[in-house]
């Protein structure tokens, strides 16, 4: 394997609206990020991915862009971003932006021109327009955020296509002009000195050109659109061209949000000449729902299921290339609330165990803001308290599918994207020190006990343990092995321990994570180890055996054995 610079990085994801509000208008902003660079540096991360900050009506919180070249004024001005890039660089932190090129906002001037001039608009072919059939939309496909993918184009007999929200019309990638415009924009941002992009919803850019109906899969008479809109044959031409015209000209990192790619095709996406440096695999993050976008179809799972999904993913990615490992993001609920089922077990041990378990998997680790202090889900009492368009859709869809209002609320409380979008808990003061005024989104009262300032002072906090986790990967004696080493699952059939080995030449690190509230005995292969990481103070290794305490994380470097 040829080493790449981005394999070494530790990436911190920022949801800018909720990170830090520097001017007290209740909304996080770019200056807020700049002001918190010391915090990020002390954590030990090396790169930051910022969710969209471009001009946008914020219907989907920035994933609906109305001008690719301007920043949303509520986030700040271009000089603020320039300053952030510069100051971050001084601290050894690179900046990655979000790239949203499957769709724009309906307030983008291209779409506005289309609305104004209809058939005569010079942007007519920038979007996907089709005529209806017998007064019905062109197909029965359901959009990711609910309802038909088709919306009537006012003043015409045509419909426009949207994979996501009504205010997010999909761009027509079949049109070369559109692609050229997008490549120009991508290069503009790379020229600015950012380190690369996280690329949004990229498997959606190619649609099946046979716009035909499929059998319905819900009481709404519609069918999930993804069978026709995700990773469709022909996408390779677009992705190769995107890469040739933009990314490949820079030494940048690209992280593809690429749901719907079968493992057999991972080589095309992340292989030596793949479209991206790495992609996210959502299979294990979505283990509690039958499909990532149907929250009312709950799935019961156990640690063995989680382990199988993680190891299958790791093995497939290892064959193909490099992965982007994450526990949380702005579309997921909080990891401690998801992966640790019983409330009484959500504590320092389980939070740090989870953190370490995913961190030493093979790939580049991502930390989502607040994960490092153990922020939790935030239960809301009524549908009015939600902001996320997806949660609102899922609520009404659940009810249409026959669930009660209470059940519907329960499903979205578990899964809502608003769980992870609440303002960051900086301290125990009003609004968690995020802002001096009421924040844009209601926040969890537990900021009084779960916050960064208190944890900075406590040597035994989740935050300080995350610093250790990062240090061990980045600068310890075992660093090369933990970054570049092969991964090999251990104890594959054990019901409650997730364990694996990382191996590089004659170095070996073994990692054990106890997902249970009971102590567990494990046998070790060797008898000499250095403890690299342990979330308990005591060591319980004797001879070739070790007792893992409840939710213990234990990472050991093998010593003195002939491993060749
Ligand atoms: C994936 C993003 O992560 C999500 O937040 C967004 O709503 C959709 N793509 C649409 O852009
Ligand atoms: Ca602000």
Coordinates of C-alpha atoms and ligand atoms in Angstrom, one line a residue:
X1 CA 0.0 0.0 0.0
X2 CA 1.3 3.4 -0.9
X3 CA 1.0 5.7 2.1
X4 CA -1.1 8.9 1.6
X5 CA -1.0 12.0 3.7
X6 CA -4.7 11.9 4.5
X7 CA -4.5 8.4 6.1
X8 CA -2.7 10.0 9.0
X9 CA -5.3 12.7 9.7
X10 CA -7.9 12.8 12.5
X11 CA -10.9 14.7 11.3
X12 CA -13.3 16.7 13.4
X13 CA -16.7 17.5 12.0
X14 CA -18.3 20.9 12.7
X15 CA -21.9 21.7 12.2
X16 CA -21.4 25.4 12.0
X17 CA -24.8 26.5 13.1
X18 CA -24.4 24.8 16.4
X19 CA -20.7 25.0 17.2
X20 CA -20.1 28.5 18.7
X21 CA -22.0 31.8 18.3
X22 CA -19.4 34.6 18.3
X23 CA -21.9 37.5 17.8
X24 CA -24.8 36.4 19.9
X25 CA -27.5 36.1 17.4
X26 CA -28.3 32.5 18.4
X27 CA -26.5 31.0 15.4
X28 CA -23.0 29.5 15.3
X29 CA -20.7 31.1 12.8
X30 CA -17.2 31.0 11.2
X31 CA -15.6 33.4 13.7
X32 CA -17.0 31.1 16.3
X33 CA -14.9 28.3 14.8
X34 CA -11.8 30.5 14.7
X35 CA -12.3 31.4 18.3
X36 CA -12.3 27.8 19.3
X37 CA -9.2 26.7 17.4
X38 CA -7.2 26.3 20.6
X39 CA -9.8 23.8 21.9
X40 CA -9.5 21.9 18.6
X41 CA -5.8 21.9 18.7
X42 CA -5.7 20.7 22.3
X43 CA -7.9 17.8 21.4
X44 CA -5.2 16.8 18.9
X45 CA -7.3 16.7 15.7
X46 CA -5.5 17.6 12.4
X47 CA -8.3 18.5 10.1
X48 CA -11.8 20.0 10.3
X49 CA -14.7 19.3 8.0
X50 CA -17.3 22.1 8.1
X51 CA -20.8 21.4 6.9
X52 CA -22.1 23.8 4.2
X53 CA -21.6 27.5 4.9
X54 CA -22.6 28.8 1.4
X55 CA -25.4 31.1 0.7
X56 CA -28.6 29.2 1.4
X57 CA -32.2 29.7 2.5
X58 CA -31.3 27.0 5.1
X59 CA -34.3 24.8 4.4
X60 CA -32.0 21.8 4.9
X61 CA -29.5 23.8 6.9
X62 CA -27.2 24.6 4.0
X63 CA -27.5 21.5 1.9
X64 CA -29.7 23.7 -0.3
X65 CA -27.3 26.2 -1.9
X66 CA -28.5 29.3 -3.6
X67 CA -25.0 30.7 -4.4
X68 CA -21.9 28.5 -4.6
X69 CA -19.5 31.4 -4.5
X70 CA -21.0 33.4 -1.5
X71 CA -21.1 32.5 2.1
X72 CA -24.3 32.6 4.1
X73 CA -24.2 36.0 5.9
X74 CA -25.3 34.4 9.2
X75 CA -22.1 32.4 9.1
X76 CA -19.9 35.4 8.2
X77 CA -18.0 36.9 5.3
X78 CA -15.3 35.6 3.0
X79 CA -12.6 37.4 5.0
X80 CA -13.7 35.4 8.1
X81 CA -13.2 32.2 6.2
X82 CA -9.8 33.3 4.9
X83 CA -8.9 34.1 8.4
X84 CA -10.1 30.7 9.7
X85 CA -8.1 28.9 7.0
X86 CA -5.0 30.9 7.8
X87 CA -5.2 30.6 11.6
X88 CA -6.1 27.0 11.5
X89 CA -3.0 26.4 9.3
X90 CA -0.8 28.1 11.9
X91 CA -2.0 25.5 14.3
X92 CA -1.5 22.6 12.0
X93 CA -5.2 22.2 11.2
X94 CA -6.5 21.8 7.7
X95 CA -10.0 22.8 6.5
X96 CA -12.3 20.6 4.4
X97 CA -15.6 22.0 3.1
X98 CA -18.8 20.3 2.1
X99 CA -19.5 20.0 -1.6
X100 CA -23.2 19.7 -2.6
X101 CA -23.4 19.1 -6.3
X102 CA -26.3 16.8 -6.7
X103 CA -28.8 19.6 -6.2
X104 CA -29.1 23.3 -5.5
X105 CA -31.7 25.3 -3.7
X106 CA -34.8 26.3 -5.6
X107 CA -33.6 29.9 -4.8
X108 CA -30.5 29.5 -6.9
X109 CA -30.5 32.0 -9.8
X110 CA -30.5 29.1 -12.3
X111 CA -33.7 27.7 -10.9
X112 CA -35.2 31.2 -10.4
X113 CA -34.6 31.9 -14.1
X114 CA -36.3 28.7 -15.0
X115 CA -39.3 29.6 -12.9
X116 CA -39.5 33.0 -14.5
X117 CA -38.9 32.1 -18.1
X118 CA -40.1 28.5 -18.2
X119 CA -39.4 26.8 -21.6
X120 CA -37.5 29.9 -22.7
X121 CA -35.1 29.9 -19.8
X122 CA -31.4 29.3 -20.8
X123 CA -31.2 27.1 -17.7
X124 CA -34.0 24.9 -18.8
X125 CA -31.7 21.9 -19.1
X126 CA -29.9 22.6 -15.8
X127 CA -32.6 20.7 -13.9
X128 CA -34.6 17.5 -14.6
X129 CA -38.0 18.4 -16.1
X130 CA -40.6 15.9 -17.3
X131 CA -44.3 16.0 -18.3
X132 CA -46.8 14.3 -16.1
X133 CA -49.0 11.4 -17.1
X134 CA -52.8 11.7 -16.9
X135 CA -52.6 14.5 -14.4
X136 CA -50.2 12.5 -12.3
X137 CA -46.5 13.0 -11.7
X138 CA -44.1 11.3 -14.2
X139 CA -43.2 8.4 -11.9
X140 CA -44.3 7.0 -8.4
X141 CA -40.9 7.5 -6.8
X142 CA -40.7 8.8 -3.2
X143 CA -38.1 11.4 -2.3
X144 CA -35.7 10.9 0.6
X145 CA -37.4 13.5 2.6
X146 CA -40.9 12.4 1.7
X147 CA -43.6 12.8 -0.9
X148 CA -43.1 12.5 -4.6
X149 CA -39.7 13.3 -6.2
X150 CA -41.7 15.4 -8.6
X151 CA -43.0 18.9 -7.9
X152 CA -45.1 20.9 -10.5
X153 CA -43.1 23.6 -12.1
X154 CA -45.4 26.6 -11.7
X155 CA -46.9 28.0 -14.8
X156 CA -46.0 25.0 -17.0
X157 CA -47.3 21.4 -17.4
X158 CA -44.0 20.1 -16.3
X159 CA -42.6 18.7 -13.1
X160 CA -39.1 19.1 -11.7
X161 CA -37.2 16.3 -10.0
X162 CA -35.8 16.4 -6.4
X163 CA -34.2 13.4 -4.7
X164 CA -34.3 15.2 -1.3
X165 CA -36.5 18.1 -0.3
X166 CA -38.9 20.1 -2.4
X167 CA -36.6 23.1 -2.2
X168 CA -33.6 21.0 -3.4
X169 CA -34.1 20.5 -7.2
X170 CA -31.6 18.0 -8.6
X171 CA -29.1 19.3 -11.2
X172 CA -29.2 17.6 -14.6
X173 CA -25.8 15.9 -14.8
X174 CA -26.6 14.7 -18.3
X175 CA -26.0 18.3 -19.4
X176 CA -22.3 19.1 -20.0
X177 CA -22.8 22.8 -19.3
X178 CA -24.0 22.0 -15.8
X179 CA -21.0 19.8 -15.2
X180 CA -18.6 22.5 -16.5
X181 CA -20.1 25.1 -14.2
X182 CA -19.7 22.7 -11.2
X183 CA -16.1 21.8 -12.0
X184 CA -15.2 25.5 -12.2
X185 CA -16.7 26.1 -8.8
X186 CA -14.9 23.1 -7.3
X187 CA -11.6 24.4 -8.5
X188 CA -12.3 27.9 -7.3
X189 CA -12.6 26.5 -3.7
X190 CA -9.6 24.3 -4.0
X191 CA -7.5 27.2 -5.3
X192 CA -8.5 29.1 -2.1
X193 CA -6.3 26.7 -0.1
X194 CA -8.8 24.3 1.4
X195 CA -7.5 20.7 1.9
X196 CA -10.4 19.1 0.1
X197 CA -14.1 18.2 0.3
X198 CA -16.6 16.0 1.9
X199 CA -18.8 15.2 -1.1
X200 CA -22.5 15.2 -0.4
X201 CA -24.9 12.6 -1.8
X202 CA -22.7 11.9 -4.7
X203 CA -24.1 8.5 -5.7
X204 CA -27.3 10.4 -6.6
X205 CA -26.0 12.3 -9.6
X206 CA -26.9 9.7 -12.2
X207 CA -30.6 8.7 -12.6
X208 CA -31.9 5.7 -14.5
X209 CA -32.9 7.2 -17.8
X210 CA -35.9 4.9 -18.0
X211 CA -38.2 7.0 -16.0
X212 CA -40.7 4.2 -15.2
X213 CA -42.8 3.2 -12.2
X214 CA -41.9 0.6 -9.7
X215 CA -44.2 -1.4 -7.4
X216 CA -45.2 0.7 -4.4
X217 CA -43.6 0.0 -1.0
X218 CA -45.8 2.2 1.3
X219 CA -49.4 3.2 1.9
X220 CA -48.7 6.4 0.1
X221 CA -48.5 4.4 -3.2
X222 CA -44.9 5.5 -3.7
X223 CA -41.7 3.6 -3.8
X224 CA -38.3 4.6 -2.4
X225 CA -36.5 6.4 -5.3
X226 CA -33.0 5.1 -4.5
X227 CA -33.4 2.0 -6.8
X228 CA -33.6 4.4 -9.7
X229 CA -31.5 7.3 -8.5
X230 CA -28.5 5.9 -6.6
X231 CA -25.3 4.5 -8.0
X232 CA -26.9 3.9 -11.4
X233 CA -24.9 2.5 -14.3
X234 CA -23.2 5.3 -16.2
X235 CA -22.3 7.1 -13.0
X236 CA -18.7 6.1 -13.5
X237 CA -18.4 8.4 -16.5
X238 CA -19.5 11.4 -14.4
X239 CA -17.3 10.5 -11.5
X240 CA -14.2 9.9 -13.6
X241 CA -14.7 13.2 -15.3
X242 CA -15.3 15.0 -12.0
X243 CA -12.1 13.6 -10.7
X244 CA -10.1 14.4 -13.9
X245 CA -11.4 18.0 -14.1
X246 CA -11.0 18.9 -10.5
X247 CA -9.6 16.7 -7.6
X248 CA -6.8 15.0 -9.5
X249 CA -5.2 18.4 -10.3
X250 CA -4.7 19.0 -6.6
X251 CA -3.1 17.1 -3.7
X252 CA -6.5 17.2 -1.9
X253 CA -8.5 14.8 0.1
X254 CA -12.0 13.8 -0.9
X255 CA -14.4 12.0 1.3
X256 CA -17.4 10.7 -0.5
X257 CA -20.8 10.3 1.0
X258 CA -21.6 7.3 -1.2
X259 CA -24.5 5.3 0.1
X260 CA -25.8 2.5 -2.0
X261 CA -22.5 1.2 -3.4
X262 CA -22.2 -2.6 -3.2
X263 CA -18.9 -3.8 -1.7
X264 CA -17.9 -5.3 -5.1
X265 CA -17.7 -1.8 -6.5
X266 CA -15.7 -0.3 -3.6
X267 CA -12.5 -0.6 -5.7
X268 CA -13.9 1.8 -8.3
X269 CA -14.7 4.3 -5.5
X270 CA -11.7 4.1 -3.2
X271 CA -9.1 1.9 -5.1
X272 CA -5.7 3.2 -6.2
X273 CA -7.4 5.1 -9.1
X274 CA -10.7 5.5 -7.3
X275 CA -13.0 8.5 -7.5
X276 CA -12.4 9.5 -3.9
X277 CA -9.7 9.2 -1.2
X278 CA -12.2 7.5 1.1
X279 CA -15.9 7.0 1.5
X280 CA -18.3 6.5 4.5
X281 CA -19.9 3.1 4.9
X282 CA -23.3 3.6 6.7
X283 CA -24.2 0.0 7.1
X284 CA -23.4 -0.2 10.8
X285 CA -24.6 3.3 11.7
X286 CA -28.0 2.3 10.3
X287 CA -28.2 -1.0 12.1
X288 CA -31.3 -0.1 14.2
X289 CA -33.5 0.7 11.2
X290 CA -34.5 -1.4 8.3
X291 CA -33.3 1.2 5.9
X292 CA -31.5 4.5 6.7
X293 CA -34.5 6.4 5.6
X294 CA -37.4 4.6 7.2
X295 CA -37.2 5.2 11.0
X296 CA -40.4 3.5 11.8
X297 CA -39.1 0.1 10.6
X298 CA -37.1 -0.6 13.8
X299 CA -34.7 -3.5 13.9
X300 CA -33.7 -5.2 17.1
X301 CA -29.9 -5.8 17.1
X302 CA -27.2 -7.1 19.4
X303 CA -23.5 -6.7 19.8
X304 CA -22.8 -9.6 17.5
X305 CA -24.8 -7.9 14.7
X306 CA -22.9 -4.7 15.2
X307 CA -19.6 -6.6 15.1
X308 CA -20.5 -8.5 11.9
X309 CA -21.4 -5.3 10.2
X310 CA -18.2 -3.6 11.3
X311 CA -15.9 -6.4 10.4
X312 CA -17.5 -7.0 7.0
X313 CA -17.1 -3.4 6.3
X314 CA -13.5 -3.4 7.5
X315 CA -12.6 -6.5 5.4
X316 CA -14.2 -5.2 2.3
X317 CA -12.6 -1.7 2.6
X318 CA -9.2 -3.3 3.3
X319 CA -9.5 -5.2 0.0
X320 CA -10.5 -2.1 -1.9
X321 CA -8.7 0.9 -0.4
X322 CA -9.3 3.2 2.5
X323 CA -12.3 4.1 4.7
X324 CA -13.7 7.0 6.7
X325 CA -14.7 5.7 10.1
X326 CA -17.3 7.5 12.2
X327 CA -19.6 7.0 15.1
X328 CA -21.7 10.1 14.7
X329 CA -22.5 12.8 12.2
X330 CA -25.1 15.5 11.7
X331 CA -27.5 13.0 10.2
X332 CA -27.2 10.4 13.0
X333 CA -28.4 10.3 16.5
X334 CA -25.8 10.4 19.3
X335 CA -23.7 7.3 19.6
X336 CA -23.9 6.7 23.3
X337 CA -27.7 6.8 23.0
X338 CA -27.7 4.5 20.0
X339 CA -25.1 1.8 20.8
X340 CA -25.5 1.6 24.6
X341 CA -29.0 0.5 25.0
X342 CA -29.6 0.8 28.7
X343 CA -29.6 4.3 30.1
X344 CA -27.9 3.3 33.3
X345 CA -24.9 2.0 31.3
X346 CA -24.3 5.3 29.5
X347 CA -21.3 6.6 31.4
X348 CA -17.6 7.4 31.1
X349 CA -16.6 3.8 30.5
X350 CA -19.1 3.1 27.7
X351 CA -18.5 6.5 26.0
X352 CA -14.7 6.0 26.0
X353 CA -14.9 2.3 25.0
X354 CA -17.1 3.2 22.0
X355 CA -14.7 6.1 21.1
X356 CA -11.6 3.8 21.2
X357 CA -13.3 0.9 19.4
X358 CA -14.0 2.8 16.3
X359 CA -10.9 5.0 16.5
X360 CA -8.4 2.1 16.0
X361 CA -10.3 0.5 13.1
X362 CA -8.3 0.8 9.8
X363 CA -9.1 4.1 8.2
X364 CA -9.3 7.8 8.9
X365 CA -11.2 8.5 12.1
X366 CA -13.9 11.3 12.3
X367 CA -15.1 12.8 15.5
X368 CA -18.4 14.7 15.4
X369 CA -18.7 17.8 17.6
X370 CA -19.8 16.9 21.1
X371 CA -19.0 13.2 20.7
X372 CA -15.7 13.9 22.6
X373 CA -17.6 15.1 25.7
X374 CA -20.3 12.4 25.5
X375 CA -23.3 14.5 24.4
X376 CA -26.5 12.6 24.3
X377 CA -29.8 12.5 22.4
X378 CA -32.3 15.2 23.3
X379 CA -35.8 13.9 23.7
X380 CA -38.5 16.3 22.4
X381 CA -42.1 16.3 23.6
X382 CA -43.9 17.4 20.5
X383 CA -43.4 17.5 16.7
X384 CA -43.4 21.3 16.9
X385 CA -40.0 21.2 18.6
X386 CA -38.3 19.6 15.6
X387 CA -36.4 21.6 12.9
X388 CA -35.1 18.8 10.7
X389 CA -37.3 18.3 7.6
X390 CA -36.5 14.6 7.6
X391 CA -37.9 14.2 11.2
X392 CA -41.1 16.0 10.3
X393 CA -41.6 13.8 7.2
X394 CA -40.9 10.6 9.2
X395 CA -43.4 11.6 11.9
X396 CA -46.3 12.0 9.4
X397 CA -45.2 9.0 7.4
X398 CA -45.2 6.8 10.5
X399 CA -48.7 8.0 11.3
X400 CA -49.8 7.2 7.7
X401 CA -48.3 3.8 8.1
X402 CA -50.7 3.2 11.0
X403 CA -48.6 4.1 14.1
X404 CA -50.0 6.4 16.8
X405 CA -48.8 9.9 17.4
X406 CA -46.9 8.7 20.5
X407 CA -45.2 5.9 18.5
X408 CA -44.3 8.3 15.8
X409 CA -42.8 10.7 18.2
X410 CA -40.9 7.9 19.8
X411 CA -39.4 6.8 16.5
X412 CA -38.2 10.3 15.6
X413 CA -36.8 11.0 19.0
X414 CA -34.7 7.9 18.6
X415 CA -33.5 8.8 15.1
X416 CA -33.9 12.5 14.6
X417 CA -31.1 14.4 13.0
X418 CA -31.8 17.1 15.5
X419 CA -30.4 14.9 18.2
X420 CA -26.9 15.7 17.1
X421 CA -27.6 19.2 15.8
X422 CA -28.2 20.8 19.2
X423 CA -25.7 23.6 20.2
X424 CA -22.4 22.4 21.6
X425 CA -22.0 22.4 25.4
X426 CA -19.1 24.7 26.1
X427 CA -19.8 25.2 29.8
X428 CA -22.5 25.0 32.5
X429 CA -23.7 28.6 32.0
X430 CA -26.8 29.8 30.2
X431 CA -27.3 28.0 26.9
X432 CA -24.2 26.0 27.6
X433 CA -22.0 29.0 26.8
X434 CA -22.8 28.5 23.1
X435 CA -24.5 31.9 22.9
X436 CA -25.8 34.6 25.2
X437 CA -29.2 34.5 23.6
X438 CA -31.7 31.7 22.9
X439 CA -30.1 29.4 20.3
X440 CA -31.8 28.6 17.0
X441 CA -32.5 25.0 18.2
X442 CA -33.6 23.9 21.6
X443 CA -30.9 22.3 23.6
X444 CA -30.5 19.6 26.2
X445 CA -30.5 20.8 29.8
X446 CA -27.8 18.3 30.6
X447 CA -25.2 20.9 29.5
X448 CA -24.9 21.7 33.2
X449 CA -23.2 18.3 33.8
X450 CA -21.9 17.4 30.3
X451 CA -19.8 20.3 29.1
X452 CA -16.3 20.9 27.7
X453 CA -15.1 23.4 30.4
X454 CA -15.9 21.0 33.3
X455 CA -14.3 18.1 31.4
X456 CA -11.1 20.1 30.6
X457 CA -10.5 20.4 34.3
X458 CA -11.2 16.8 35.2
X459 CA -8.3 14.5 34.3
X460 CA -10.7 11.5 34.3
X461 CA -13.2 13.0 31.8
X462 CA -14.4 11.6 28.5
X463 CA -12.7 14.6 26.8
X464 CA -9.4 14.0 28.4
X465 CA -9.7 10.3 27.4
X466 CA -10.4 11.2 23.8
X467 CA -7.1 13.2 23.9
X468 CA -5.4 10.1 24.9
X469 CA -7.1 8.0 22.2
X470 CA -5.9 10.5 19.6
X471 CA -2.4 10.7 21.0
X472 CA -2.0 6.9 21.0
X473 CA -2.9 6.8 17.3
X474 CA -0.9 9.9 16.3
X475 CA 2.3 9.9 18.3
X476 CA 2.8 6.7 20.3
X477 CA 5.3 4.0 19.6
X478 CA 2.5 2.0 18.0
X479 CA 1.3 4.9 15.8
X480 CA 2.5 3.5 12.4
X481 CA 0.9 0.2 13.1
X482 CA -2.4 1.8 14.3
X483 CA -2.5 4.0 11.2
X484 CA -1.2 1.8 8.4
X485 CA -1.4 -1.7 9.8
X486 CA -3.7 -4.4 8.5
X487 CA -6.8 -5.2 10.5
X488 CA -7.7 -8.7 11.5
X489 CA -10.9 -9.5 13.6
X490 CA -10.5 -11.5 16.8
X491 CA -13.1 -13.3 18.9
X492 CA -15.5 -13.2 15.9
X493 CA -18.2 -15.2 17.6
X494 CA -18.0 -13.7 21.1
X495 CA -21.4 -12.3 21.9
X496 CA -20.3 -9.1 23.7
X497 CA -16.7 -8.4 23.1
X498 CA -15.5 -6.6 20.0
X499 CA -11.8 -7.3 19.4
X500 CA -9.3 -6.9 16.6
X501 CA -5.6 -6.9 15.9
X502 CA -3.7 -4.3 13.9
X503 CA -0.5 -5.6 12.3
X504 CA 2.4 -4.0 10.5
X505 CA 5.5 -5.9 9.6
X506 CA 6.7 -7.3 12.9
X507 CA 4.5 -5.0 15.1
X508 CA 1.2 -6.0 16.6
X509 CA -1.4 -4.2 18.6
X510 CA -4.5 -6.0 20.0
X511 CA -7.6 -4.1 20.9
X512 CA -10.4 -5.4 23.2
X513 CA -13.7 -3.7 23.9
X514 CA -16.2 -5.1 26.3
X515 CA -19.8 -4.1 25.3
X516 CA -21.3 -5.6 28.4
X517 CA -22.0 -4.5 32.0
X518 CA -20.4 -7.7 33.2
X519 CA -16.8 -8.6 33.6
X520 CA -15.5 -11.0 30.9
X521 CA -12.4 -13.1 30.8
X522 CA -10.4 -13.4 27.6
X523 CA -7.3 -15.4 26.7
X524 CA -4.4 -13.6 25.2
X525 CA -2.0 -15.1 22.6
X526 CA 1.2 -13.7 24.1
X527 CA 2.5 -12.9 27.5
X528 CA 4.3 -9.6 27.2
X529 CA 2.5 -6.4 26.5
X530 CA 2.7 -2.7 26.8
X531 CA -0.7 -1.1 27.7
X532 CA -1.3 1.7 25.2
X533 CA -4.8 2.5 26.4
X534 CA -7.0 1.5 29.2
X535 CA -10.1 3.3 30.4
X536 CA -9.8 1.7 33.9
X537 CA -7.0 2.6 36.3
X538 CA -6.2 -1.0 37.3
X539 CA -4.7 -3.5 35.0
X540 CA -6.1 -7.0 35.1
X541 CA -3.7 -8.9 32.9
X542 CA -2.1 -11.9 34.3
X543 CA -0.2 -14.6 32.5
X544 CA -2.0 -15.1 29.2
X545 CA -5.3 -14.0 30.4
X546 CA -7.1 -10.8 31.1
X547 CA -10.4 -9.8 32.8
X548 CA -12.2 -7.1 31.0
X549 CA -14.4 -5.0 33.3
X550 CA -17.7 -3.5 32.3
X551 CA -17.3 -1.4 29.2
X552 CA -13.5 -1.7 29.4
X553 CA -11.4 -0.6 26.4
X554 CA -7.9 -2.2 26.5
X555 CA -5.3 -1.7 23.7
X556 CA -2.1 -3.6 24.0
X557 CA 1.1 -3.5 22.1
X558 CA 2.6 -7.0 21.8
X559 CA 6.2 -7.1 23.1
X560 CA 9.1 -9.5 22.7
X561 CA 7.2 -12.2 20.7
X562 CA 8.5 -13.5 17.4
X563 CA 5.7 -12.2 15.1
X564 CA 7.4 -12.5 11.8
Ligands
LIG1 C1 -26.6 14.2 3.1 C2 -26.3 15.2 4.1 O1 -25.4 14.7 5.1 C3 -27.7 15.6 4.7 O2 -27.6 16.4 5.8 C4 -28.5 16.3 3.6 O3 -29.8 16.5 4.1 C5 -28.6 15.4 2.4 N1 -27.3 14.8 2.0 C6 -29.1 16.2 1.2 O4 -28.1 17.1 0.8
LIG2 CA1 -23.7 34.1 15.2

